[in-house]
């Protein structure tokens, strides 16, 4: 019973860390995307900067953050946010750039200012692309979070690391496999939730 309770707690902490990091990354990436999507140079620079982060190994990034932030949640969430930026940023740029200029011109022709055009037309039309980026980032950081046990981060990575540390004992491999399977299952559940969010937030005309 105690072991099941711990699995439940670790699973909740894992999902919580992923969702919080994803929300922060989405706000940052969409804001940057809005700021630079009209500039080819700005878009290329922002994408290159976010892409560079993905080239840094997870352990190395956590190792760089630990002296600055200590152990625990802070370096874990920071690392997850950084890794989640690129798919959301790239899809934001793609979605905003794909909006038909004729639609934007028509909106301005009826008196809508730039902010209203962005909020009422461009972002809703770009939302399916942004949501896809969020789905990709979620799957990406679900696995990366397991490595955050190195920084005493929350989640199921602690279960996996604990099992690997006791290799040779009878329960070591099952413990590591349990943590791995739970991460995969939670990733699938979150992806299913995103599918439902898309059904409720994307108009049928755009979806079809």
Coordinates of N, CA and C in Angstrom, one line a residue:
X1 N 0.8 -1.2 0.0 CA 0.0 0.0 0.0 C 0.9 1.3 0.0
X2 N 1.9 1.2 0.8 CA 2.8 2.4 0.9 C 3.5 2.6 -0.4
X3 N 3.9 1.5 -1.1 CA 4.6 1.6 -2.4 C 3.7 2.2 -3.4
X4 N 2.4 1.8 -3.4 CA 1.5 2.3 -4.4 C 1.2 3.8 -4.2
X5 N 1.2 4.2 -2.9 CA 1.0 5.6 -2.6 C 2.2 6.4 -3.1
X6 N 3.4 5.9 -2.9 CA 4.6 6.6 -3.4 C 4.6 6.7 -4.9
X7 N 4.1 5.7 -5.6 CA 4.1 5.7 -7.0 C 3.1 6.8 -7.5
X8 N 1.9 6.8 -6.8 CA 0.9 7.8 -7.1 C 1.5 9.3 -6.9
X9 N 2.1 9.5 -5.8 CA 2.7 10.8 -5.5 C 3.8 11.2 -6.5
X10 N 4.6 10.2 -6.9 CA 5.7 10.5 -7.9 C 5.1 10.8 -9.2
X11 N 4.0 10.1 -9.6 CA 3.4 10.3 -10.9 C 2.7 11.7 -10.9
X12 N 2.1 12.1 -9.8 CA 1.5 13.4 -9.8 C 2.5 14.5 -9.9
X13 N 3.6 14.3 -9.2 CA 4.7 15.3 -9.2 C 5.3 15.4 -10.6
X14 N 5.4 14.2 -11.3 CA 6.0 14.2 -12.6 C 5.1 15.0 -13.6
X15 N 3.8 14.7 -13.5 CA 2.8 15.4 -14.4 C 2.8 16.9 -14.1
X16 N 2.8 17.2 -12.8 CA 2.8 18.6 -12.4 C 4.0 19.4 -12.9
X17 N 5.1 18.8 -12.8 CA 6.4 19.5 -13.2 C 6.3 19.7 -14.7
X18 N 5.8 18.7 -15.5 CA 5.8 18.8 -16.9 C 4.8 19.9 -17.3
X19 N 3.6 19.9 -16.7 CA 2.5 20.8 -17.1 C 3.0 22.3 -16.8
X20 N 3.5 22.5 -15.6 CA 4.0 23.8 -15.2 C 5.1 24.3 -16.1
X21 N 6.0 23.4 -16.5 CA 7.1 23.8 -17.4 C 6.6 24.1 -18.8
X22 N 5.6 23.3 -19.2 CA 5.0 23.5 -20.5 C 4.3 24.8 -20.6
X23 N 3.5 25.2 -19.6 CA 2.8 26.5 -19.6 C 3.8 27.6 -19.6
X24 N 4.8 27.6 -18.9 CA 5.8 28.7 -18.9 C 6.5 28.8 -20.2
X25 N 6.9 27.6 -20.8 CA 7.5 27.6 -22.1 C 6.6 28.1 -23.2
X26 N 5.3 27.8 -23.1 CA 4.3 28.2 -24.1 C 4.2 29.8 -24.1
X27 N 4.1 30.3 -22.9 CA 4.0 31.8 -22.8 C 5.2 32.5 -23.4
X28 N 6.4 31.9 -23.0 CA 7.6 32.5 -23.5 C 7.8 32.4 -25.0
X29 N 7.5 31.2 -25.5 CA 7.7 30.9 -26.9 C 6.7 31.6 -27.8
X30 N 5.5 31.7 -27.4 CA 4.4 32.4 -28.1 C 4.8 33.9 -28.1
X31 N 5.2 34.5 -27.0 CA 5.5 35.9 -26.9 C 6.7 36.2 -27.8
X32 N 7.7 35.4 -27.8 CA 8.9 35.6 -28.7 C 8.4 35.4 -30.2
X33 N 7.6 34.4 -30.4 CA 7.1 34.2 -31.8 C 6.3 35.4 -32.3
X34 N 5.5 36.0 -31.5 CA 4.7 37.2 -31.9 C 5.7 38.4 -32.1
X35 N 6.7 38.5 -31.3 CA 7.6 39.6 -31.5 C 8.5 39.5 -32.8
X36 N 8.8 38.3 -33.2 CA 9.7 38.2 -34.4 C 9.2 37.6 -35.6
X37 N 7.9 37.2 -35.7 CA 7.4 36.4 -36.9 C 7.4 37.3 -38.1
X38 N 7.3 38.6 -38.0 CA 7.3 39.5 -39.2 C 8.7 39.7 -39.7
X39 N 9.7 39.3 -38.9 CA 11.1 39.6 -39.3 C 11.8 38.2 -39.6
X40 N 12.2 38.0 -40.9 CA 12.9 36.7 -41.2 C 14.2 36.6 -40.4
X41 N 14.9 37.7 -40.2 CA 16.2 37.6 -39.4 C 15.9 37.3 -38.0
X42 N 14.9 38.0 -37.4 CA 14.5 37.7 -36.0 C 14.0 36.3 -35.8
X43 N 13.2 35.8 -36.8 CA 12.7 34.4 -36.6 C 13.8 33.4 -36.7
X44 N 14.7 33.6 -37.6 CA 15.9 32.7 -37.8 C 16.7 32.7 -36.5
X45 N 17.0 33.9 -36.0 CA 17.8 34.0 -34.8 C 17.2 33.4 -33.6
X46 N 15.9 33.6 -33.4 CA 15.1 33.0 -32.3 C 15.1 31.5 -32.4
X47 N 14.9 31.0 -33.6 CA 14.8 29.5 -33.8 C 16.2 28.9 -33.5
X48 N 17.2 29.6 -34.0 CA 18.6 29.1 -33.8 C 19.0 29.0 -32.4
X49 N 18.6 30.1 -31.6 CA 18.9 30.1 -30.2 C 18.2 29.0 -29.4
X50 N 16.9 28.8 -29.7 CA 16.2 27.7 -29.1 C 16.7 26.4 -29.5
X51 N 17.1 26.3 -30.8 CA 17.6 25.0 -31.2 C 19.0 24.7 -30.6
X52 N 19.8 25.7 -30.3 CA 21.1 25.4 -29.7 C 20.9 24.8 -28.3
X53 N 19.9 25.2 -27.6 CA 19.6 24.6 -26.3 C 19.5 23.1 -26.3
X54 N 18.8 22.6 -27.4 CA 18.5 21.2 -27.5 C 19.8 20.4 -27.8
X55 N 20.9 21.1 -28.2 CA 22.1 20.3 -28.5 C 22.9 20.1 -27.2
X56 N 22.5 20.8 -26.1 CA 23.2 20.6 -24.8 C 22.6 19.3 -24.1
X57 N 23.4 18.4 -23.8 CA 22.9 17.2 -23.1 C 22.2 17.5 -21.8
X58 N 21.2 16.7 -21.4 CA 20.4 17.0 -20.2 C 21.3 17.1 -19.0
X59 N 22.2 16.1 -18.8 CA 23.0 16.1 -17.6 C 23.9 17.3 -17.5
X60 N 24.4 17.7 -18.7 CA 25.3 18.9 -18.7 C 24.5 20.2 -18.4
X61 N 23.3 20.3 -18.9 CA 22.5 21.5 -18.6 C 22.2 21.6 -17.1
X62 N 21.8 20.4 -16.6 CA 21.5 20.4 -15.1 C 22.7 20.7 -14.3
X63 N 23.8 20.2 -14.8 CA 25.1 20.4 -14.1 C 25.5 21.9 -14.0
X64 N 25.1 22.6 -15.1 CA 25.4 24.0 -15.2 C 24.4 24.8 -14.3
X65 N 23.2 24.3 -14.2 CA 22.1 25.0 -13.4 C 22.2 24.8 -11.9
X66 N 22.7 23.6 -11.5 CA 22.8 23.3 -10.1 C 23.6 24.4 -9.3
X67 N 24.8 24.8 -9.7 CA 25.6 25.8 -9.0 C 24.8 27.1 -8.8
X68 N 24.0 27.4 -9.8 CA 23.2 28.7 -9.8 C 22.0 28.6 -9.0
X69 N 21.3 27.5 -9.0 CA 19.9 27.4 -8.4 C 19.8 26.3 -7.3
X70 N 20.9 25.6 -7.1 CA 20.8 24.5 -6.1 C 20.1 23.3 -6.7
X71 N 19.7 22.4 -5.8 CA 19.1 21.1 -6.2 C 17.6 21.3 -6.1
X72 N 16.8 20.4 -6.7 CA 15.4 20.4 -6.5 C 14.6 20.9 -7.7
X73 N 13.5 21.6 -7.4 CA 12.5 22.0 -8.4 C 13.1 23.1 -9.4
X74 N 13.8 24.1 -8.8 CA 14.2 25.2 -9.7 C 15.0 24.8 -10.9
X75 N 16.1 24.1 -10.7 CA 16.9 23.7 -11.9 C 16.1 22.8 -12.8
X76 N 15.3 21.9 -12.2 CA 14.5 21.0 -13.0 C 13.5 21.7 -14.0
X77 N 12.8 22.6 -13.4 CA 11.8 23.3 -14.2 C 12.4 24.2 -15.2
X78 N 13.5 24.9 -14.8 CA 14.3 25.7 -15.8 C 14.8 24.9 -17.0
X79 N 15.3 23.8 -16.7 CA 15.8 22.9 -17.8 C 14.7 22.5 -18.7
X80 N 13.6 22.1 -18.1 CA 12.4 21.6 -18.9 C 11.9 22.7 -19.8
X81 N 11.8 23.9 -19.2 CA 11.3 25.1 -20.0 C 12.2 25.3 -21.2
X82 N 13.5 25.3 -21.0 CA 14.4 25.6 -22.0 C 14.3 24.5 -23.1
X83 N 14.2 23.3 -22.8 CA 14.0 22.2 -23.8 C 12.7 22.2 -24.5
X84 N 11.7 22.8 -23.8 CA 10.3 22.8 -24.5 C 10.1 24.0 -25.4
X85 N 11.1 24.9 -25.4 CA 10.9 26.1 -26.2 C 10.8 25.9 -27.7
X86 N 11.7 25.1 -28.3 CA 11.9 25.1 -29.7 C 10.7 24.6 -30.5
X87 N 10.1 23.5 -30.1 CA 8.9 23.0 -30.9 C 7.7 24.0 -30.8
X88 N 7.5 24.7 -29.7 CA 6.4 25.6 -29.6 C 6.7 26.9 -30.4
X89 N 8.0 27.4 -30.2 CA 8.4 28.6 -31.0 C 8.3 28.4 -32.5
X90 N 8.8 27.2 -32.9 CA 8.9 27.0 -34.4 C 7.4 26.9 -34.9
X91 N 6.5 26.2 -34.2 CA 5.2 26.0 -34.7 C 4.4 27.4 -34.6
X92 N 4.7 28.2 -33.6 CA 4.1 29.5 -33.5 C 4.5 30.3 -34.7
X93 N 5.7 30.3 -35.1 CA 6.2 31.1 -36.3 C 5.5 30.5 -37.5
X94 N 5.4 29.2 -37.6 CA 4.8 28.6 -38.8 C 3.3 29.0 -38.9
X95 N 2.6 28.9 -37.7 CA 1.2 29.2 -37.7 C 0.9 30.6 -38.0
X96 N 1.7 31.6 -37.4 CA 1.4 33.0 -37.7 C 1.8 33.4 -39.1
X97 N 2.8 32.8 -39.7 CA 3.3 33.1 -41.0 C 2.3 32.6 -42.1
X98 N 1.6 31.5 -41.7 CA 0.7 30.9 -42.6 C -0.7 31.6 -42.7
X99 N -1.0 32.5 -41.9 CA -2.2 33.3 -41.9 C -2.3 34.1 -43.2
X100 N -3.4 33.9 -43.9 CA -3.6 34.6 -45.2 C -3.6 36.1 -45.0
X101 N -2.7 36.7 -45.8 CA -2.6 38.2 -45.7 C -3.9 38.9 -46.1
X102 N -4.7 38.3 -47.0 CA -5.9 38.9 -47.4 C -6.9 39.0 -46.2
X103 N -6.9 38.0 -45.4 CA -7.7 38.0 -44.2 C -7.3 39.1 -43.2
X104 N -6.0 39.3 -43.1 CA -5.5 40.3 -42.2 C -5.8 41.7 -42.8
X105 N -5.7 41.8 -44.1 CA -6.0 43.1 -44.7 C -7.4 43.5 -44.6
X106 N -8.3 42.5 -44.7 CA -9.7 42.7 -44.6 C -10.1 43.1 -43.2
X107 N -9.5 42.5 -42.2 CA -9.7 42.9 -40.8 C -9.3 44.3 -40.6
X108 N -8.2 44.7 -41.1 CA -7.7 46.1 -40.9 C -8.6 47.1 -41.7
X109 N -9.2 46.6 -42.8 CA -10.0 47.4 -43.6 C -11.3 47.8 -42.9
X110 N -11.7 46.9 -41.9 CA -13.0 47.2 -41.2 C -12.7 48.0 -39.8
X111 N -11.4 48.4 -39.7 CA -11.1 49.2 -38.5 C -10.4 48.5 -37.4
X112 N -10.0 47.3 -37.5 CA -9.4 46.6 -36.4 C -7.9 47.0 -36.3
X113 N -7.4 47.3 -35.1 CA -6.0 47.6 -35.0 C -5.2 46.4 -34.9
X114 N -3.8 46.6 -34.9 CA -2.9 45.4 -34.9 C -3.1 44.4 -33.8
X115 N -3.4 44.9 -32.6 CA -3.6 44.0 -31.5 C -4.9 43.2 -31.6
X116 N -5.9 43.8 -32.1 CA -7.2 43.1 -32.3 C -7.1 42.1 -33.4
X117 N -6.3 42.4 -34.4 CA -6.1 41.5 -35.5 C -5.3 40.2 -35.0
X118 N -4.3 40.5 -34.2 CA -3.5 39.4 -33.6 C -4.4 38.5 -32.7
X119 N -5.1 39.2 -31.8 CA -5.9 38.4 -30.8 C -7.1 37.7 -31.4
X120 N -7.8 38.3 -32.4 CA -9.0 37.8 -32.9 C -8.9 37.0 -34.1
X121 N -7.8 37.1 -34.9 CA -7.6 36.4 -36.1 C -6.4 35.6 -36.2
X122 N -5.2 36.3 -36.1 CA -3.9 35.5 -36.3 C -3.7 34.4 -35.3
X123 N -3.8 34.7 -34.0 CA -3.6 33.7 -33.0 C -4.6 32.5 -33.1
X124 N -5.9 32.8 -33.2 CA -6.8 31.7 -33.4 C -6.5 30.8 -34.6
X125 N -6.1 31.4 -35.7 CA -5.7 30.6 -36.9 C -4.4 29.9 -36.7
X126 N -3.5 30.4 -35.9 CA -2.2 29.8 -35.6 C -2.3 28.7 -34.5
X127 N -3.4 28.8 -33.7 CA -3.6 27.9 -32.6 C -3.4 26.4 -32.8
X128 N -3.9 25.8 -33.9 CA -3.7 24.4 -34.2 C -2.2 24.1 -34.3
X129 N -1.4 25.0 -34.9 CA 0.0 24.7 -35.1 C 0.7 24.9 -33.7
X130 N 0.3 25.9 -32.9 CA 0.9 26.1 -31.6 C 0.6 24.8 -30.7
X131 N -0.6 24.3 -30.8 CA -1.0 23.2 -30.0 C -0.2 21.9 -30.3
X132 N 0.1 21.8 -31.6 CA 0.9 20.7 -32.1 C 2.3 20.8 -31.5
X133 N 2.8 22.0 -31.4 CA 4.1 22.2 -30.8 C 4.1 21.9 -29.3
X134 N 3.0 22.2 -28.7 CA 2.9 21.9 -27.3 C 2.9 20.4 -27.0
X135 N 2.2 19.7 -27.9 CA 2.2 18.2 -27.8 C 3.6 17.6 -28.0
X136 N 4.3 18.1 -29.0 CA 5.7 17.6 -29.2 C 6.6 17.9 -28.0
X137 N 6.5 19.1 -27.4 CA 7.3 19.5 -26.3 C 6.9 18.7 -25.1
X138 N 5.7 18.4 -24.9 CA 5.2 17.5 -23.7 C 5.9 16.2 -23.8
X139 N 5.9 15.5 -24.9 CA 6.5 14.2 -25.1 C 8.0 14.3 -24.8
X140 N 8.6 15.4 -25.3 CA 10.0 15.6 -25.1 C 10.4 15.7 -23.7
X141 N 9.8 16.6 -22.9 CA 10.2 16.8 -21.6 C 9.7 15.8 -20.6
X142 N 8.7 15.0 -21.0 CA 8.3 13.8 -20.1 C 9.5 12.9 -19.8
X143 N 10.2 12.6 -20.9 CA 11.4 11.8 -20.7 C 12.6 12.5 -20.1
X144 N 12.8 13.7 -20.5 CA 13.9 14.5 -19.9 C 13.8 14.6 -18.4
X145 N 12.5 14.8 -17.9 CA 12.3 14.9 -16.5 C 12.8 13.7 -15.7
X146 N 12.8 12.6 -16.3 CA 13.3 11.4 -15.6 C 14.8 11.6 -15.2
X147 N 15.5 12.3 -16.0 CA 17.0 12.5 -15.8 C 17.2 13.6 -14.7
X148 N 16.1 14.3 -14.4 CA 16.2 15.4 -13.4 C 16.4 14.8 -12.0
X149 N 16.3 13.5 -11.8 CA 16.6 12.9 -10.5 C 18.0 13.2 -10.1
X150 N 18.9 13.4 -11.1 CA 20.3 13.7 -10.9 C 20.4 15.0 -10.1
X151 N 19.4 15.9 -10.3 CA 19.4 17.2 -9.6 C 18.4 17.2 -8.4
X152 N 18.0 16.0 -8.0 CA 17.0 15.8 -6.9 C 15.7 16.4 -7.3
X153 N 15.4 16.4 -8.6 CA 14.1 16.9 -9.1 C 13.0 15.9 -8.7
X154 N 11.7 16.4 -8.9 CA 10.6 15.6 -8.6 C 10.2 14.6 -9.7
X155 N 9.4 13.6 -9.4 CA 8.9 12.7 -10.4 C 9.4 11.3 -10.4
X156 N 9.1 10.6 -11.4 CA 9.4 9.2 -11.5 C 10.8 8.8 -11.8
X157 N 11.6 9.8 -12.1 CA 13.1 9.6 -12.3 C 13.7 9.0 -11.1
X158 N 13.3 9.4 -9.9 CA 13.9 8.9 -8.7 C 13.7 7.4 -8.5
X159 N 12.5 6.9 -9.0 CA 12.3 5.5 -8.9 C 13.2 4.8 -9.9
X160 N 13.4 5.3 -11.1 CA 14.3 4.7 -12.1 C 15.7 4.7 -11.6
X161 N 16.2 5.8 -11.1 CA 17.6 5.9 -10.6 C 17.8 5.0 -9.4
X162 N 16.8 4.9 -8.5 CA 16.9 4.0 -7.4 C 17.0 2.6 -7.8
X163 N 16.3 2.2 -8.8 CA 16.4 0.8 -9.3 C 17.7 0.5 -9.9
X164 N 18.2 1.5 -10.8 CA 19.5 1.3 -11.4 C 20.6 1.3 -10.5
X165 N 20.5 2.0 -9.4 CA 21.5 2.0 -8.4 C 21.7 0.7 -7.6
X166 N 20.6 -0.1 -7.7 CA 20.6 -1.4 -6.9 C 20.6 -2.6 -7.9
X167 N 21.2 -2.4 -9.1 CA 21.3 -3.5 -10.0 C 22.0 -4.7 -9.4
X168 N 21.4 -5.8 -9.6 CA 21.9 -7.0 -9.0 C 21.0 -7.6 -7.9
X169 N 20.2 -6.7 -7.3 CA 19.2 -7.1 -6.3 C 17.9 -7.5 -7.1
X170 N 17.1 -8.3 -6.4 CA 15.9 -8.9 -7.1 C 14.9 -7.8 -7.7
X171 N 14.7 -6.8 -6.9 CA 13.7 -5.8 -7.3 C 14.2 -4.6 -8.2
X172 N 15.5 -4.6 -8.5 CA 16.1 -3.4 -9.1 C 15.5 -3.2 -10.5
X173 N 15.6 -4.2 -11.4 CA 15.1 -4.1 -12.7 C 13.6 -3.8 -12.8
X174 N 12.7 -4.6 -12.0 CA 11.3 -4.3 -12.0 C 11.0 -2.8 -11.6
X175 N 11.8 -2.3 -10.6 CA 11.5 -1.0 -10.1 C 11.8 0.1 -11.2
X176 N 13.0 -0.1 -11.9 CA 13.3 0.8 -13.0 C 12.3 0.7 -14.2
X177 N 11.9 -0.5 -14.5 CA 10.9 -0.7 -15.5 C 9.5 -0.1 -15.2
X178 N 9.2 -0.2 -13.9 CA 7.9 0.4 -13.4 C 7.9 1.9 -13.7
X179 N 9.0 2.6 -13.3 CA 9.1 4.0 -13.5 C 9.0 4.3 -15.0
X180 N 9.7 3.6 -15.8 CA 9.7 3.8 -17.3 C 8.3 3.7 -17.9
X181 N 7.7 2.6 -17.5 CA 6.3 2.3 -18.1 C 5.3 3.4 -17.6
X182 N 5.4 3.8 -16.4 CA 4.5 4.9 -15.9 C 4.8 6.2 -16.7
X183 N 6.0 6.5 -17.0 CA 6.3 7.7 -17.8 C 5.7 7.6 -19.2
X184 N 5.8 6.5 -19.8 CA 5.2 6.3 -21.1 C 3.7 6.4 -21.0
X185 N 3.1 5.8 -20.0 CA 1.6 5.8 -19.9 C 1.1 7.2 -19.6
X186 N 1.8 8.0 -18.8 CA 1.4 9.3 -18.5 C 1.6 10.2 -19.7
X187 N 2.6 10.0 -20.5 CA 2.8 10.7 -21.8 C 1.7 10.5 -22.7
X188 N 1.2 9.3 -22.8 CA 0.1 9.0 -23.7 C -1.2 9.6 -23.2
X189 N -1.4 9.6 -21.8 CA -2.6 10.3 -21.3 C -2.6 11.8 -21.6
X190 N -1.4 12.4 -21.4 CA -1.4 13.9 -21.6 C -1.6 14.2 -23.1
X191 N -1.1 13.3 -24.0 CA -1.3 13.5 -25.4 C -2.8 13.4 -25.7
X192 N -3.5 12.4 -25.1 CA -4.9 12.3 -25.3 C -5.7 13.5 -24.8
X193 N -5.2 14.1 -23.7 CA -5.8 15.3 -23.3 C -5.7 16.5 -24.3
X194 N -4.5 16.5 -24.9 CA -4.2 17.6 -25.9 C -5.2 17.4 -27.1
X195 N -5.4 16.1 -27.5 CA -6.4 15.9 -28.6 C -7.8 16.4 -28.2
X196 N -8.2 16.2 -27.0 CA -9.5 16.7 -26.5 C -9.5 18.2 -26.5
X197 N -8.4 18.8 -26.0 CA -8.3 20.3 -26.0 C -8.5 20.8 -27.4
X198 N -7.8 20.1 -28.4 CA -7.9 20.6 -29.8 C -9.3 20.5 -30.3
X199 N -10.0 19.5 -29.9 CA -11.4 19.3 -30.4 C -12.3 20.4 -29.9
X200 N -12.0 20.9 -28.7 CA -12.9 21.9 -28.0 C -12.5 23.3 -28.3
X201 N -11.2 23.5 -28.8 CA -10.7 24.9 -29.0 C -10.4 25.2 -30.4
X202 N -10.4 24.2 -31.3 CA -10.2 24.5 -32.7 C -11.5 24.4 -33.4
X203 N -11.9 25.5 -34.2 CA -13.2 25.5 -34.9 C -13.2 24.4 -35.9
X204 N -14.4 23.9 -36.2 CA -14.5 22.8 -37.1 C -14.0 23.1 -38.5
X205 N -14.2 24.4 -38.9 CA -13.7 24.8 -40.2 C -12.2 24.7 -40.4
X206 N -11.5 25.1 -39.3 CA -10.0 25.0 -39.4 C -9.6 23.6 -39.3
X207 N -10.3 22.8 -38.4 CA -9.9 21.4 -38.2 C -10.1 20.6 -39.5
X208 N -11.2 20.9 -40.2 CA -11.5 20.1 -41.4 C -10.6 20.6 -42.6

